[in-house]
């Protein structure tokens, strides 16, 4: 989870005596596969360190591509001396209900249903679900019913797309 600024944190490590941002290190490997680096997070699950690499493509990402990419990313991280101790590498797609962290994530999602949680109440609530009507570098505009709500990126605690599962089920049964 990120806080403030509406932007995902960047992570650095020291490899061969130099500080390197993980996203900068991984981007060429991922782009060589014709994919986009959607997000990178580092954290802990229990006692294990976890590096999550989320990728996306123009037509989504299938399991075979994720498997192949995971091997390439792992090999590249080892070659660059990313981590001296054990860690879990997880390479995945952002999924249908994808997290929205950076301004470009919001811009690509204009016209879709989203759920936004704000750091402080806006219009009487901290949770807002509606259609993303506009997005720019400063913030987003949601349409909720007949009302528009402008939210600055700095005021967004978390956001994700929302899938209408009943419509998806109807479409898959057609």
mmCIF file of C-alpha atoms in Angstrom:
data_model
loop_
_atom_site.group_PDB
_atom_site.id
_atom_site.type_symbol
_atom_site.label_atom_id
_atom_site.label_comp_id
_atom_site.label_asym_id
_atom_site.label_seq_id
_atom_site.Cartn_x
_atom_site.Cartn_y
_atom_site.Cartn_z
ATOM 1 C CA UNK A 1 0.000 0.000 0.000
ATOM 2 C CA UNK A 2 1.238 3.487 -0.689
ATOM 3 C CA UNK A 3 0.506 6.684 1.118
ATOM 4 C CA UNK A 4 0.576 10.289 0.009
ATOM 5 C CA UNK A 5 1.442 11.616 -3.389
ATOM 6 C CA UNK A 6 -0.637 8.977 -5.108
ATOM 7 C CA UNK A 7 2.552 7.476 -6.514
ATOM 8 C CA UNK A 8 4.067 4.065 -5.906
ATOM 9 C CA UNK A 9 7.329 4.038 -3.999
ATOM 10 C CA UNK A 10 10.560 3.264 -5.797
ATOM 11 C CA UNK A 11 12.976 0.739 -4.369
ATOM 12 C CA UNK A 12 16.735 0.788 -4.602
ATOM 13 C CA UNK A 13 19.421 -1.712 -3.777
ATOM 14 C CA UNK A 14 23.178 -1.630 -3.921
ATOM 15 C CA UNK A 15 24.628 -3.846 -6.631
ATOM 16 C CA UNK A 16 28.317 -3.913 -7.417
ATOM 17 C CA UNK A 17 28.855 -0.788 -5.295
ATOM 18 C CA UNK A 18 26.141 1.311 -6.923
ATOM 19 C CA UNK A 19 22.573 2.169 -5.993
ATOM 20 C CA UNK A 20 20.092 0.858 -8.557
ATOM 21 C CA UNK A 21 16.329 1.285 -8.727
ATOM 22 C CA UNK A 22 14.670 -2.097 -9.141
ATOM 23 C CA UNK A 23 12.214 -0.822 -11.749
ATOM 24 C CA UNK A 24 15.100 0.607 -13.807
ATOM 25 C CA UNK A 25 16.874 -2.729 -13.577
ATOM 26 C CA UNK A 26 13.840 -4.774 -14.636
ATOM 27 C CA UNK A 27 12.270 -2.538 -17.276
ATOM 28 C CA UNK A 28 14.566 -3.602 -20.187
ATOM 29 C CA UNK A 29 14.010 -7.315 -19.481
ATOM 30 C CA UNK A 30 10.247 -6.871 -19.390
ATOM 31 C CA UNK A 31 10.066 -4.553 -22.391
ATOM 32 C CA UNK A 32 12.165 -7.039 -24.413
ATOM 33 C CA UNK A 33 9.172 -9.389 -24.039
ATOM 34 C CA UNK A 34 6.834 -6.713 -25.433
ATOM 35 C CA UNK A 35 5.351 -6.109 -21.990
ATOM 36 C CA UNK A 36 5.062 -3.163 -19.621
ATOM 37 C CA UNK A 37 6.330 -3.021 -16.042
ATOM 38 C CA UNK A 38 3.075 -2.130 -14.264
ATOM 39 C CA UNK A 39 4.359 -2.096 -10.688
ATOM 40 C CA UNK A 40 7.106 -3.354 -8.372
ATOM 41 C CA UNK A 41 6.698 -3.831 -4.638
ATOM 42 C CA UNK A 42 8.984 -5.193 -1.969
ATOM 43 C CA UNK A 43 7.886 -6.379 1.414
ATOM 44 C CA UNK A 44 7.786 -9.223 3.886
ATOM 45 C CA UNK A 45 5.457 -12.146 4.367
ATOM 46 C CA UNK A 46 6.328 -13.685 7.680
ATOM 47 C CA UNK A 47 10.096 -13.961 7.720
ATOM 48 C CA UNK A 48 10.473 -14.074 3.924
ATOM 49 C CA UNK A 49 11.364 -11.099 1.749
ATOM 50 C CA UNK A 50 9.047 -10.820 -1.252
ATOM 51 C CA UNK A 51 9.643 -8.978 -4.519
ATOM 52 C CA UNK A 52 6.439 -8.611 -6.550
ATOM 53 C CA UNK A 53 6.771 -7.682 -10.196
ATOM 54 C CA UNK A 54 3.507 -6.903 -11.960
ATOM 55 C CA UNK A 55 3.519 -6.793 -15.751
ATOM 56 C CA UNK A 56 0.894 -6.104 -18.381
ATOM 57 C CA UNK A 57 0.607 -6.268 -22.137
ATOM 58 C CA UNK A 58 -1.641 -4.815 -24.813
ATOM 59 C CA UNK A 59 -3.774 -7.990 -24.744
ATOM 60 C CA UNK A 60 -3.114 -9.082 -21.169
ATOM 61 C CA UNK A 61 -0.569 -11.688 -20.105
ATOM 62 C CA UNK A 62 -0.954 -15.467 -20.197
ATOM 63 C CA UNK A 63 0.515 -17.985 -17.755
ATOM 64 C CA UNK A 64 3.180 -19.235 -20.190
ATOM 65 C CA UNK A 65 4.468 -15.706 -20.702
ATOM 66 C CA UNK A 66 4.534 -15.110 -16.938
ATOM 67 C CA UNK A 67 6.454 -18.326 -16.371
ATOM 68 C CA UNK A 68 9.046 -17.513 -19.054
ATOM 69 C CA UNK A 69 9.373 -13.935 -17.826
ATOM 70 C CA UNK A 70 9.748 -15.055 -14.209
ATOM 71 C CA UNK A 71 12.775 -17.159 -15.184
ATOM 72 C CA UNK A 72 14.329 -14.273 -17.121
ATOM 73 C CA UNK A 73 13.704 -11.754 -14.339
ATOM 74 C CA UNK A 74 15.141 -14.146 -11.734
ATOM 75 C CA UNK A 75 18.256 -14.783 -13.813
ATOM 76 C CA UNK A 76 18.731 -11.049 -14.451
ATOM 77 C CA UNK A 77 18.363 -10.192 -10.752
ATOM 78 C CA UNK A 78 20.923 -12.873 -9.864
ATOM 79 C CA UNK A 79 23.371 -11.557 -12.476
ATOM 80 C CA UNK A 80 22.997 -8.012 -11.119
ATOM 81 C CA UNK A 81 23.458 -9.114 -7.491
ATOM 82 C CA UNK A 82 20.007 -7.911 -6.478
ATOM 83 C CA UNK A 83 19.727 -9.678 -3.100
ATOM 84 C CA UNK A 84 22.298 -11.600 -1.096
ATOM 85 C CA UNK A 85 19.772 -13.427 1.089
ATOM 86 C CA UNK A 86 16.765 -15.553 0.169
ATOM 87 C CA UNK A 87 13.661 -13.879 -1.210
ATOM 88 C CA UNK A 88 10.536 -14.893 -3.080
ATOM 89 C CA UNK A 89 10.025 -13.510 -6.573
ATOM 90 C CA UNK A 90 6.424 -13.221 -7.715
ATOM 91 C CA UNK A 91 5.753 -12.204 -11.320
ATOM 92 C CA UNK A 92 2.091 -11.674 -12.178
ATOM 93 C CA UNK A 93 -0.422 -9.634 -14.144
ATOM 94 C CA UNK A 94 -2.363 -6.851 -12.425
ATOM 95 C CA UNK A 95 -5.584 -8.877 -12.744
ATOM 96 C CA UNK A 96 -9.083 -7.744 -13.630
ATOM 97 C CA UNK A 97 -9.524 -5.673 -10.476
ATOM 98 C CA UNK A 98 -6.161 -4.013 -10.845
ATOM 99 C CA UNK A 99 -4.585 -1.563 -8.442
ATOM 100 C CA UNK A 100 -4.276 1.998 -9.710
ATOM 101 C CA UNK A 101 -1.236 3.805 -8.356
ATOM 102 C CA UNK A 102 0.350 6.063 -10.928
ATOM 103 C CA UNK A 103 -1.261 8.784 -13.058
ATOM 104 C CA UNK A 104 -0.779 6.661 -16.201
ATOM 105 C CA UNK A 105 -2.735 3.795 -14.572
ATOM 106 C CA UNK A 106 -5.671 6.154 -14.032
ATOM 107 C CA UNK A 107 -5.427 7.642 -17.552
ATOM 108 C CA UNK A 108 -5.687 4.178 -19.126
ATOM 109 C CA UNK A 109 -8.728 3.415 -16.992
ATOM 110 C CA UNK A 110 -10.885 6.415 -17.936
ATOM 111 C CA UNK A 111 -14.422 5.223 -18.629
ATOM 112 C CA UNK A 112 -14.207 2.248 -16.253
ATOM 113 C CA UNK A 113 -15.698 1.655 -12.820
ATOM 114 C CA UNK A 114 -13.233 2.278 -9.993
ATOM 115 C CA UNK A 115 -13.196 2.213 -6.214
ATOM 116 C CA UNK A 116 -11.126 4.917 -4.540
ATOM 117 C CA UNK A 117 -10.296 5.220 -0.857
ATOM 118 C CA UNK A 118 -9.133 8.633 0.253
ATOM 119 C CA UNK A 119 -6.818 9.583 3.096
ATOM 120 C CA UNK A 120 -9.513 11.856 4.570
ATOM 121 C CA UNK A 121 -13.256 12.095 3.981
ATOM 122 C CA UNK A 122 -14.384 13.822 0.776
ATOM 123 C CA UNK A 123 -18.077 14.549 0.247
ATOM 124 C CA UNK A 124 -18.739 12.805 3.561
ATOM 125 C CA UNK A 125 -16.953 9.518 2.850
ATOM 126 C CA UNK A 126 -13.501 7.983 2.467
ATOM 127 C CA UNK A 127 -14.703 5.332 -0.019
ATOM 128 C CA UNK A 128 -15.985 6.338 -3.455
ATOM 129 C CA UNK A 129 -17.107 4.027 -6.269
ATOM 130 C CA UNK A 130 -17.995 5.427 -9.661
ATOM 131 C CA UNK A 131 -16.964 5.887 -13.256
ATOM 132 C CA UNK A 132 -13.536 7.387 -13.802
ATOM 133 C CA UNK A 133 -14.404 10.344 -16.050
ATOM 134 C CA UNK A 134 -10.988 12.025 -16.280
ATOM 135 C CA UNK A 135 -7.419 11.649 -15.083
ATOM 136 C CA UNK A 136 -4.380 13.893 -15.298
ATOM 137 C CA UNK A 137 -1.094 14.399 -13.450
ATOM 138 C CA UNK A 138 -2.821 16.239 -10.568
ATOM 139 C CA UNK A 139 -5.789 13.960 -9.916
ATOM 140 C CA UNK A 140 -8.912 12.218 -11.108
ATOM 141 C CA UNK A 141 -12.587 12.993 -11.626
ATOM 142 C CA UNK A 142 -15.175 10.402 -10.614
ATOM 143 C CA UNK A 143 -18.827 10.404 -11.659
ATOM 144 C CA UNK A 144 -20.931 8.973 -8.857
ATOM 145 C CA UNK A 145 -24.613 9.009 -9.762
ATOM 146 C CA UNK A 146 -25.241 12.516 -11.081
ATOM 147 C CA UNK A 147 -22.348 14.102 -9.191
ATOM 148 C CA UNK A 148 -18.714 14.654 -10.114
ATOM 149 C CA UNK A 149 -15.988 14.355 -7.497
ATOM 150 C CA UNK A 150 -12.457 15.633 -8.076
ATOM 151 C CA UNK A 151 -9.752 13.812 -6.088
ATOM 152 C CA UNK A 152 -6.097 14.832 -5.999
ATOM 153 C CA UNK A 153 -3.557 11.994 -6.319
ATOM 154 C CA UNK A 154 -2.085 13.120 -2.992
ATOM 155 C CA UNK A 155 -5.455 12.392 -1.341
ATOM 156 C CA UNK A 156 -5.780 8.827 -2.682
ATOM 157 C CA UNK A 157 -4.933 6.102 -0.157
ATOM 158 C CA UNK A 158 -5.748 3.272 -2.588
ATOM 159 C CA UNK A 159 -7.639 2.694 -5.807
ATOM 160 C CA UNK A 160 -8.570 -0.214 -8.048
ATOM 161 C CA UNK A 161 -10.795 -1.066 -10.951
ATOM 162 C CA UNK A 162 -14.124 -2.719 -10.165
ATOM 163 C CA UNK A 163 -15.481 -5.538 -12.293
ATOM 164 C CA UNK A 164 -19.223 -6.096 -12.690
ATOM 165 C CA UNK A 165 -19.044 -9.854 -12.119
ATOM 166 C CA UNK A 166 -22.667 -10.537 -13.060
ATOM 167 C CA UNK A 167 -22.109 -8.875 -16.462
ATOM 168 C CA UNK A 168 -18.882 -10.873 -16.883
ATOM 169 C CA UNK A 169 -20.725 -14.125 -16.124
ATOM 170 C CA UNK A 170 -23.482 -13.278 -18.621
ATOM 171 C CA UNK A 171 -20.873 -12.495 -21.271
ATOM 172 C CA UNK A 172 -18.931 -15.725 -20.647
ATOM 173 C CA UNK A 173 -22.145 -17.804 -20.881
ATOM 174 C CA UNK A 174 -23.191 -16.192 -24.166
#
